[in-house]
mmCIF file of C-alpha atoms in Angstrom:
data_model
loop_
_atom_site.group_PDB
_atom_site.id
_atom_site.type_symbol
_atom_site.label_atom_id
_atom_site.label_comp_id
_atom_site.label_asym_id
_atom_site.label_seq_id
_atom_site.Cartn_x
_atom_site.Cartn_y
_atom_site.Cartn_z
ATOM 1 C CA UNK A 1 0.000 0.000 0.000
ATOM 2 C CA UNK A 2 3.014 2.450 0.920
ATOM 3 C CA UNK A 3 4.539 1.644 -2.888
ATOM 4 C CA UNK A 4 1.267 2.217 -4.431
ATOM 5 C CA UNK A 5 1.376 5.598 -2.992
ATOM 6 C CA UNK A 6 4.877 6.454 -3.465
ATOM 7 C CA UNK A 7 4.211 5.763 -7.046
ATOM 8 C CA UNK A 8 1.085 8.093 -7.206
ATOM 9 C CA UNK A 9 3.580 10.860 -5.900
ATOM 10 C CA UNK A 10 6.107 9.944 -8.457
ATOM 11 C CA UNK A 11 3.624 10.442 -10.943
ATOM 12 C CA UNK A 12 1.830 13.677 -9.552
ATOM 13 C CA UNK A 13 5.458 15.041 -9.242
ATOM 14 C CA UNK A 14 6.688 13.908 -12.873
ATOM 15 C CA UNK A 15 2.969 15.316 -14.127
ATOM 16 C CA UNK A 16 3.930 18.527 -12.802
ATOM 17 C CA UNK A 17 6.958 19.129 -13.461
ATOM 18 C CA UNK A 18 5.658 18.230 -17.312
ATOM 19 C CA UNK A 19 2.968 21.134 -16.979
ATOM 20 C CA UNK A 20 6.016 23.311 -15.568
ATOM 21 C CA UNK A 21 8.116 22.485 -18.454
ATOM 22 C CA UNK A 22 5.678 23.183 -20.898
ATOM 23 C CA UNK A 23 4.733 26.278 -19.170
ATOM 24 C CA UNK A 24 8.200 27.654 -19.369
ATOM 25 C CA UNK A 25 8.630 26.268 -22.962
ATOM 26 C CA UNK A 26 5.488 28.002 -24.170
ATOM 27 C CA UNK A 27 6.300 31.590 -22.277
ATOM 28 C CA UNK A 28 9.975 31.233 -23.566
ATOM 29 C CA UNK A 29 8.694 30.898 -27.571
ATOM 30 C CA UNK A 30 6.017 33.344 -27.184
ATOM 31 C CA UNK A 31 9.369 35.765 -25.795
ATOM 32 C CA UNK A 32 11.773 34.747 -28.648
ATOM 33 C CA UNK A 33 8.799 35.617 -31.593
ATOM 34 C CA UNK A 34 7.312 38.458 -29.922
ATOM 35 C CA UNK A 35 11.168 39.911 -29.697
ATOM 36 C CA UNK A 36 11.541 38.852 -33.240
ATOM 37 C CA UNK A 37 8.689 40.983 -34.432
ATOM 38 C CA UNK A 38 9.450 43.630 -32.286
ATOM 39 C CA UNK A 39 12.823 43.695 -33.876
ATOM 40 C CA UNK A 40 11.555 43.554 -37.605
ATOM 41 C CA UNK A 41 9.425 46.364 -36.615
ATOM 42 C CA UNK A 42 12.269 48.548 -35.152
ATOM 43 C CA UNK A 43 14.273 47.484 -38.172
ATOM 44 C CA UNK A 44 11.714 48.321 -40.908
ATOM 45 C CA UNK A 45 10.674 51.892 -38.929
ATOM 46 C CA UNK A 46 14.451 52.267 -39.178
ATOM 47 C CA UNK A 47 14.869 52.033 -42.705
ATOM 48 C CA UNK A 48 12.016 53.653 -43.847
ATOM 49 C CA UNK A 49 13.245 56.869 -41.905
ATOM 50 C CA UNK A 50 16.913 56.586 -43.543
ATOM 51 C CA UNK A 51 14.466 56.064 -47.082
ATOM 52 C CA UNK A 52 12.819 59.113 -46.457
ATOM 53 C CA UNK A 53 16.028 61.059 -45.545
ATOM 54 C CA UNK A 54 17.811 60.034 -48.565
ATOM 55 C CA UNK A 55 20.580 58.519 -47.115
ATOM 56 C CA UNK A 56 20.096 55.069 -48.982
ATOM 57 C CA UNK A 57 21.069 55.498 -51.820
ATOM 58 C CA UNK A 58 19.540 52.621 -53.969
ATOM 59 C CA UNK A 59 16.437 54.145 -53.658
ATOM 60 C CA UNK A 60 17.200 57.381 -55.221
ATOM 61 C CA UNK A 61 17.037 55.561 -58.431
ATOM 62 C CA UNK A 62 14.038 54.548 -58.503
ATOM 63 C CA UNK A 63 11.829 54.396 -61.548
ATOM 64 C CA UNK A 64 8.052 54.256 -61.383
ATOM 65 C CA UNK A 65 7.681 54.033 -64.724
ATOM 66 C CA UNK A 66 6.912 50.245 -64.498
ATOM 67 C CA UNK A 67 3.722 51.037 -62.726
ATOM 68 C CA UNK A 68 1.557 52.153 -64.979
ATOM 69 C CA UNK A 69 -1.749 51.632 -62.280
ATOM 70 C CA UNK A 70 -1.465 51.299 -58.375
ATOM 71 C CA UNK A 71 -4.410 50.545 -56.473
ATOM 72 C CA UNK A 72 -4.415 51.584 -52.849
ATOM 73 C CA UNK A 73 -7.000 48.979 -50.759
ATOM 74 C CA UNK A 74 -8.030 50.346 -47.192
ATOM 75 C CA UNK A 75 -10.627 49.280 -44.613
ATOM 76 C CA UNK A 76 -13.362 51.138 -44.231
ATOM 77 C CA UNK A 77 -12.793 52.037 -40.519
ATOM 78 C CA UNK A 78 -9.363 53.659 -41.553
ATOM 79 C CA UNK A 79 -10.733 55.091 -44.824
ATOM 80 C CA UNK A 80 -12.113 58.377 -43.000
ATOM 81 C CA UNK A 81 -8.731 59.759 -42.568
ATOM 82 C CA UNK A 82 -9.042 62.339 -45.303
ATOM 83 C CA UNK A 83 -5.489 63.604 -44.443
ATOM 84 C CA UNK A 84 -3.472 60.406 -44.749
ATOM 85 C CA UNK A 85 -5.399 59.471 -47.923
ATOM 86 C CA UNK A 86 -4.218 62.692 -49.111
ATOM 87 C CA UNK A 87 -0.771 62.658 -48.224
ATOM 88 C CA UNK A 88 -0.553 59.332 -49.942
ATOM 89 C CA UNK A 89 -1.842 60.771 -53.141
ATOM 90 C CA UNK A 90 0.715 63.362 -52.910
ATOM 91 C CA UNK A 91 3.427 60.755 -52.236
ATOM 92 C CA UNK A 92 2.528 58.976 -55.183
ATOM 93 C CA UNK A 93 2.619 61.718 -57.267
ATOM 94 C CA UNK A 94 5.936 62.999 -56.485
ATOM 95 C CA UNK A 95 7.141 59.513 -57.181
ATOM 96 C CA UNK A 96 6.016 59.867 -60.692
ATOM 97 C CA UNK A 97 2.747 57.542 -60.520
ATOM 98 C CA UNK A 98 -0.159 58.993 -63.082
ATOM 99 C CA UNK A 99 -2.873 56.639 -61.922
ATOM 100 C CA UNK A 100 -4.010 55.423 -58.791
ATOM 101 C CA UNK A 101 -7.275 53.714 -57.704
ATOM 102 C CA UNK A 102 -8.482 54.266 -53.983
ATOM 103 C CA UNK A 103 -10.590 51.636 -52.852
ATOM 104 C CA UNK A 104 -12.718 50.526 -49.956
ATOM 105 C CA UNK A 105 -15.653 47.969 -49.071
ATOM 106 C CA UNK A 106 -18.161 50.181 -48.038
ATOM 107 C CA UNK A 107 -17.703 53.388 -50.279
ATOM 108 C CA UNK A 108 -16.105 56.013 -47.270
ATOM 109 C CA UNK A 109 -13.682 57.039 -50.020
ATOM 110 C CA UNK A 110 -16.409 57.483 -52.347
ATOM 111 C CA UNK A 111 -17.961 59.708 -49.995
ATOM 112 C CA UNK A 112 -15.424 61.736 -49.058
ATOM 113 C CA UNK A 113 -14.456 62.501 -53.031
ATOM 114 C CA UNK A 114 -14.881 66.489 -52.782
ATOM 115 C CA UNK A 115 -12.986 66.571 -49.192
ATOM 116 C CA UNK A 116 -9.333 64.807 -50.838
ATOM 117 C CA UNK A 117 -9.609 66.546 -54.379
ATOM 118 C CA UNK A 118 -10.468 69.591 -53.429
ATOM 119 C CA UNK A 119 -8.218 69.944 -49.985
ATOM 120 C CA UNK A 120 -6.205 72.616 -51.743
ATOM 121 C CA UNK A 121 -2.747 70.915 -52.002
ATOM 122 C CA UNK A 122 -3.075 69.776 -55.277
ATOM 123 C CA UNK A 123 -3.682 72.117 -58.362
ATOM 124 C CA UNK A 124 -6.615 71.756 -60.627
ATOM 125 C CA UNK A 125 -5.939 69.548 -63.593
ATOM 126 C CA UNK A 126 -6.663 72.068 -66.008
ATOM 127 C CA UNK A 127 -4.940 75.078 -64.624
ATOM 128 C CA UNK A 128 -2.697 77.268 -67.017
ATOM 129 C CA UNK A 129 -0.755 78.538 -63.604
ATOM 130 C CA UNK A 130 0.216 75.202 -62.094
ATOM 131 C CA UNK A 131 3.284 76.147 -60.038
ATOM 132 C CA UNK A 132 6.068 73.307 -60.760
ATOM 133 C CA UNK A 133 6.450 71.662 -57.701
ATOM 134 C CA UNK A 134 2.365 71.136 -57.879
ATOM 135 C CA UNK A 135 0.712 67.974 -58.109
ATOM 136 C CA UNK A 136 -2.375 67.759 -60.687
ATOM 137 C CA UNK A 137 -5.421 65.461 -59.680
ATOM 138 C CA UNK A 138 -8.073 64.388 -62.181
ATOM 139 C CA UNK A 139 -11.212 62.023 -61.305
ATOM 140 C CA UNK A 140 -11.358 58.977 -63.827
ATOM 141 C CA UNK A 141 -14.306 60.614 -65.941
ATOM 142 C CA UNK A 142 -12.962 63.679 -66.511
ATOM 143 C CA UNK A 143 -10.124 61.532 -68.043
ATOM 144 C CA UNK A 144 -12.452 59.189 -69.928
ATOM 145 C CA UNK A 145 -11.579 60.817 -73.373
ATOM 146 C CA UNK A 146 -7.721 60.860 -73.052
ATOM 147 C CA UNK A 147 -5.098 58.448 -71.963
ATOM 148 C CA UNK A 148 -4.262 59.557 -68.466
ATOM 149 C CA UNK A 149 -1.267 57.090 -68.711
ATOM 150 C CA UNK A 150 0.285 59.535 -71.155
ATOM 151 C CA UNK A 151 -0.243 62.455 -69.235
ATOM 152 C CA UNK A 152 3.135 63.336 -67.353
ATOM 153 C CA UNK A 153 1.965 66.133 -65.434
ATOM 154 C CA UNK A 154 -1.173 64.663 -63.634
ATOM 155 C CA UNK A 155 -2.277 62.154 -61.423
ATOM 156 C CA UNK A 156 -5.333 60.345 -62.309
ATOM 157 C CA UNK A 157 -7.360 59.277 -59.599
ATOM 158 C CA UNK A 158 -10.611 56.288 -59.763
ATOM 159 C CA UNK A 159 -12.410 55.598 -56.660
ATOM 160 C CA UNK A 160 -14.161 52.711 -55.836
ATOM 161 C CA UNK A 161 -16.119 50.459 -53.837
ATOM 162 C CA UNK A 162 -17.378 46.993 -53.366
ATOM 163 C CA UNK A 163 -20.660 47.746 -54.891
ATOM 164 C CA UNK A 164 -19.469 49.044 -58.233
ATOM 165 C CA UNK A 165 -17.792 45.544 -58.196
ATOM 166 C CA UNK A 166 -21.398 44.146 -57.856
ATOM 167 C CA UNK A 167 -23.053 45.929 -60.437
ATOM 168 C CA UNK A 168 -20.536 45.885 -63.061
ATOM 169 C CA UNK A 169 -20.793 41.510 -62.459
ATOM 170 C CA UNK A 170 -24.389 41.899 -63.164
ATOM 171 C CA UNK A 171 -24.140 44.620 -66.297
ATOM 172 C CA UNK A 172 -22.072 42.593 -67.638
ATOM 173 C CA UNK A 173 -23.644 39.059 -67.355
ATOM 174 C CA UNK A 174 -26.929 40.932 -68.531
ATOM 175 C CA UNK A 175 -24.926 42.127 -71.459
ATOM 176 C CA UNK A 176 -23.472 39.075 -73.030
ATOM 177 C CA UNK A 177 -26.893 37.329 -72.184
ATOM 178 C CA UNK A 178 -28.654 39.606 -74.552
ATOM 179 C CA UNK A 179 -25.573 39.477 -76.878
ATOM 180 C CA UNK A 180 -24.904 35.601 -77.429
ATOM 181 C CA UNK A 181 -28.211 33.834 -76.162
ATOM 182 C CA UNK A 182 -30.622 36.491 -77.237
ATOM 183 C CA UNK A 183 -28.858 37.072 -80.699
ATOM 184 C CA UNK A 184 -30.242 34.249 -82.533
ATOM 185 C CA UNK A 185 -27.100 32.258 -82.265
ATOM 186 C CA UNK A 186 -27.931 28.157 -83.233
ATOM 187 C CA UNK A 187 -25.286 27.017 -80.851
ATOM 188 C CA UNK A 188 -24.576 27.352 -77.483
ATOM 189 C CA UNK A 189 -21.630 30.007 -77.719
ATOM 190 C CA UNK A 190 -18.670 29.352 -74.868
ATOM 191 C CA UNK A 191 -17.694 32.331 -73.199
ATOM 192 C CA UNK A 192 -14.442 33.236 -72.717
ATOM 193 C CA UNK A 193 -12.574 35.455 -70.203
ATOM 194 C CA UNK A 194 -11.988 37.753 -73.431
ATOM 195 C CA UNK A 195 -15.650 38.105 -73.593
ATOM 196 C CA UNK A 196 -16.433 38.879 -69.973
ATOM 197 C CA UNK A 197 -13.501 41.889 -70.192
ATOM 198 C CA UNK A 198 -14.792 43.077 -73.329
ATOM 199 C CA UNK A 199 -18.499 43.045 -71.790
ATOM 200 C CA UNK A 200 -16.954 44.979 -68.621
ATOM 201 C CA UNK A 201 -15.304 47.612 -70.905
ATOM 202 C CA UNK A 202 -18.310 47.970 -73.196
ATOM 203 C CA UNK A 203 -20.199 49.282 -69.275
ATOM 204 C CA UNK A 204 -17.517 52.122 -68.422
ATOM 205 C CA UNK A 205 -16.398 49.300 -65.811
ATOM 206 C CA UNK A 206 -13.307 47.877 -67.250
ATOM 207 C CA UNK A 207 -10.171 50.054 -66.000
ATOM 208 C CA UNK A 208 -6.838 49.554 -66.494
ATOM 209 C CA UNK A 209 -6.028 46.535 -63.839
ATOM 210 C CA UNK A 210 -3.069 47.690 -61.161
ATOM 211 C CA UNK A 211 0.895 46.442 -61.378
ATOM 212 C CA UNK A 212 0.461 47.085 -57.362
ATOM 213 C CA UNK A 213 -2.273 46.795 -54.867
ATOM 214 C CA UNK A 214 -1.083 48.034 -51.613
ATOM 215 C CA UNK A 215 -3.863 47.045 -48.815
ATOM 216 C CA UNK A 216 -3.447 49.581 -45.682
ATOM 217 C CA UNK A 217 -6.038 47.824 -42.863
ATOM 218 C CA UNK A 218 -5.655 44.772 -40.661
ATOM 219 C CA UNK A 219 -6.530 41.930 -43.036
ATOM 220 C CA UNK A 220 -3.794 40.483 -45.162
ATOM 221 C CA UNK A 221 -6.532 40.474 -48.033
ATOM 222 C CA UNK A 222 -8.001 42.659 -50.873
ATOM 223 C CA UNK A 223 -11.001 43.284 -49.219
ATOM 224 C CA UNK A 224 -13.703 42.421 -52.306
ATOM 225 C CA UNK A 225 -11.717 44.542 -54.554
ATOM 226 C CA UNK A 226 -12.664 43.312 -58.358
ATOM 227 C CA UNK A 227 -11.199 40.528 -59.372
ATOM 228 C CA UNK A 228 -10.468 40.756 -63.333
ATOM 229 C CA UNK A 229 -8.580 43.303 -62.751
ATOM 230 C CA UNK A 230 -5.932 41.602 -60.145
ATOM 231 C CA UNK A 231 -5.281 38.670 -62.757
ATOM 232 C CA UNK A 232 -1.648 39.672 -62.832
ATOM 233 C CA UNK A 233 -1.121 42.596 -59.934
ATOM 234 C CA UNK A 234 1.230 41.919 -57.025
ATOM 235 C CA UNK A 235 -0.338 42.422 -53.428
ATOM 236 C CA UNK A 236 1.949 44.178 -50.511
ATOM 237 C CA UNK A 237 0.416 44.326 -47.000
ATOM 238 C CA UNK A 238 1.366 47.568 -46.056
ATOM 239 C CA UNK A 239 0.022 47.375 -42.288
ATOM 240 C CA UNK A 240 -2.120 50.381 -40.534
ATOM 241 C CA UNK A 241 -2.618 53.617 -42.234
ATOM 242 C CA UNK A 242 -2.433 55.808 -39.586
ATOM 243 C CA UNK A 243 1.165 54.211 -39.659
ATOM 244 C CA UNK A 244 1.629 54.565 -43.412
ATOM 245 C CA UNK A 245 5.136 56.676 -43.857
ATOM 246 C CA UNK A 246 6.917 57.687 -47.137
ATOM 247 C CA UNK A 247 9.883 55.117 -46.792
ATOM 248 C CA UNK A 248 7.970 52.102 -46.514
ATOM 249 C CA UNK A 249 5.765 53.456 -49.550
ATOM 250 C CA UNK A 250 9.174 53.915 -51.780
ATOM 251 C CA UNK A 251 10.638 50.982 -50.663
ATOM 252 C CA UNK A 252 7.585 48.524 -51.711
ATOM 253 C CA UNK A 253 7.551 50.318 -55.023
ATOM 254 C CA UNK A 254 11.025 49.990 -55.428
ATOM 255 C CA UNK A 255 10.901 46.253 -55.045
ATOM 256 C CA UNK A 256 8.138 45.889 -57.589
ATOM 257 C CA UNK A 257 10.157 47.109 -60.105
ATOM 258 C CA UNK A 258 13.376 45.314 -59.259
ATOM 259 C CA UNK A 259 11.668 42.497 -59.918
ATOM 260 C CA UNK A 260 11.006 40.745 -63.250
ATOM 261 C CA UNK A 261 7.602 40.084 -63.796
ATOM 262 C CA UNK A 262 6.303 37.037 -65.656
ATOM 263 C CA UNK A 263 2.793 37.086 -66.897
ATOM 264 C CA UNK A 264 0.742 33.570 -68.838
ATOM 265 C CA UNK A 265 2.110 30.128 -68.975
ATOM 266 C CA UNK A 266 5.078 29.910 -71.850
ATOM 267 C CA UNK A 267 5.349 33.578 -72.230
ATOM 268 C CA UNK A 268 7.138 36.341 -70.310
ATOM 269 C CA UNK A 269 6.061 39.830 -70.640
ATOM 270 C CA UNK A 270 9.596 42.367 -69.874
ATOM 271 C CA UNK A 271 9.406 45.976 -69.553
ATOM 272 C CA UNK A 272 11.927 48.752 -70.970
ATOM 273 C CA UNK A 273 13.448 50.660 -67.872
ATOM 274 C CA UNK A 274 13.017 54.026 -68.687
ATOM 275 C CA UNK A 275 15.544 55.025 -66.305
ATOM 276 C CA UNK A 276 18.390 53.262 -68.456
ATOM 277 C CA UNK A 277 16.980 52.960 -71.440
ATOM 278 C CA UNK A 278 17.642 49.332 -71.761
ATOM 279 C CA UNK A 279 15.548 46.557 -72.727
ATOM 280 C CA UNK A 280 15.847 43.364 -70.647
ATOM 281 C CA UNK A 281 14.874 40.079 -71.436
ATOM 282 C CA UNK A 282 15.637 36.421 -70.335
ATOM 283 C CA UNK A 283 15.104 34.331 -73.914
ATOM 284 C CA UNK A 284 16.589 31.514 -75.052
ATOM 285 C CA UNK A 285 19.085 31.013 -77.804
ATOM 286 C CA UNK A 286 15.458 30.310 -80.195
ATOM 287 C CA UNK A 287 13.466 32.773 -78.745
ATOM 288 C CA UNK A 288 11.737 34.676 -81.142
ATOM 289 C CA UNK A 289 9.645 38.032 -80.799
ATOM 290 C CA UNK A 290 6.341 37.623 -81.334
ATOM 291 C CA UNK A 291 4.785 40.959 -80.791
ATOM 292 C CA UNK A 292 5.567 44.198 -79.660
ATOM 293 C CA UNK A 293 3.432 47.187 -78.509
ATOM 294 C CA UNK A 294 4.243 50.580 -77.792
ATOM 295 C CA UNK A 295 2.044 51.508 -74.530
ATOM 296 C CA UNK A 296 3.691 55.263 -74.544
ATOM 297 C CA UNK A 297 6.742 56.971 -75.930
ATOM 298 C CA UNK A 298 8.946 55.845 -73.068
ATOM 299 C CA UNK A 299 7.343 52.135 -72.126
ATOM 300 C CA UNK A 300 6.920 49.042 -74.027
ATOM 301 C CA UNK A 301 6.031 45.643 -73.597
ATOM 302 C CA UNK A 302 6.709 42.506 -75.539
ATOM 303 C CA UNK A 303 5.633 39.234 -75.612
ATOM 304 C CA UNK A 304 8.220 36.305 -75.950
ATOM 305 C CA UNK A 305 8.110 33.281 -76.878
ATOM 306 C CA UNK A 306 10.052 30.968 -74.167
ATOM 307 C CA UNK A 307 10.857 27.569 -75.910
ATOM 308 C CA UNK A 308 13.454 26.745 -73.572
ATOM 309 C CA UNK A 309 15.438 28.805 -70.643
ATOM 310 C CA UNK A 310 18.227 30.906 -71.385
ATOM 311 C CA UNK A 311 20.864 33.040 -70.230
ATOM 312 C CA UNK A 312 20.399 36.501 -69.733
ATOM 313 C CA UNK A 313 20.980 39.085 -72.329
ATOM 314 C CA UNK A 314 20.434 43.001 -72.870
ATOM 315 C CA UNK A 315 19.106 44.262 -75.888
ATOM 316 C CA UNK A 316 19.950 47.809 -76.500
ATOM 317 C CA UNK A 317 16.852 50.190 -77.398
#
């Protein structure tokens, strides 16, 4: 009876000091990430100050010309700050980006159009006496009859919300219903995504779809922004706005266009730098050029054909 007990205490006390160990284990992970994160955070609040100073100098080179469309995602809750919203737009515009799409679920941005356009610190788009350190701002329709991508002087600016998203979906379905099954067609016809993007531009909803989406909110998601026009955009988590700072803005756009992007299955799409005037490709010794576009006078993009991986070359403009 004695060695039945001593047992039970053998057990109670290895039981415990299992619980202990774990205890201590757990609190002692939970230290090491927490520190970890708090060090990142340091770390990235450090460089984006020394970014905004100007005393990296990597990032003085940087060339927004690759970004022909950023969207800016935001949560709703955040989206009232009229005065961070602005100073983004005037961020982006002194790094040389001529079209940006603000974005939020439930339409604050929408709402508070008149308050961030006409704030007073950027000129109007059609002013004669734009000082040159100004910053022009345009709303998407006033742009509809021009390319705003060609425009050097002004930024373009689309707002929109999760319910535009919904109405375009059913325009557009509605649309190629009357088109190809109330048409008369015999057969059944099979809708492609072609057709669906051609529907969406045909409805004034189609706009240009975003290199960048930068989502400012809590959620590591887009939030219901549309999704044909993310088929090929790259998605940064740029943490709270009320945080948002200039150096962590320059230094996400300055990784986008360090890296090559690659667009379709077999093909790579490669953009002229228009900061060094060379055009970069990786083809193989067979590649062969299989179209070529001019989007403006200082941007192109080509398709190649990819038959097997090759070295990297430069091809001089």
């Amino acid at each position: 009876m004695d060695l039945g007990e001593e047992i039970q205490k053998v057990y109670r006390w290895v039981a415990q000091s299992c619980n202990l160990g774990l205890f201590l284990l757990w609190h002692i992970l939970h230290f090491i990430v927490t520190f970890w994160y708090f060090a990142l955070r340091i770390a990235n609040a450090l460089e984006s100050c020394l970014i905004s100073s100007g005393l990296l100098k990597k990032y003085k080179a940087l060339c927004s010309g690759k970004i022909q469309c950023l969207a800016i995602v935001m949560d709703s809750k955040d989206a009232d700050q009229t005065s961070k919203v602005i100073e983004l737009l005037q961020w982006l515009g002194a790094l040389g980006v001529k079209y940006v799409c603000l974005y939020d679920t439930e339409g604050v941005l929408k709402k508070s159009k008149e308050a961030i356009t006409g704030s007073g610190r950027f000129s109007h788009a059609k002013s004669s006496e734009k000082e040159e350190n100004d910053i022009g701002i345009r709303i998407m329709q006033e742009a509809a009859k021009t390319d705003p991508l060609l425009d050097q002087e002004i930024i373009t600016v689309e707002f929109a919300s999760f319910s535009d998203g919904k109405a375009a979906v059913v325009k557009a379905a509605n649309l190629l219903f009357v088109k190809y099954y109330l048409g008369g067609e015999q057969e059944e016809p099979i809708l492609s995504e072609s057709h669906v993007a051609e529907a969406l531009e045909a409805i004034g909803c189609g706009g240009p779809d975003p290199d960048l989406l930068l989502v400012y909110g809590p959620g590591r998601c887009h939030l219901g922004f549309p999704a044909w026009r993310i088929r090929y955009t790259e998605i940064v988590h740029m943490g709270l706005l009320k945080s948002a700072n200039y150096g962590s803005l320059v230094k996400a756009i300055y990784k986008f266009t360090m890296v090559r992007q690659n667009y379709e299955s077999g093909y790579e799409i490669s953009n002229l730098d228009a900061c060094n005037g060379r055009y970069v490709q990786s083809v193989g010794e067979d590649a062969r050029v299989s179209e070529a576009m001019e989007e403006n006078p200082q941007f192109y993009r080509t398709v190649v054909k990819l038959p097997q991986p090759g070295p990297e070359k430069a091809v001089k403009k």
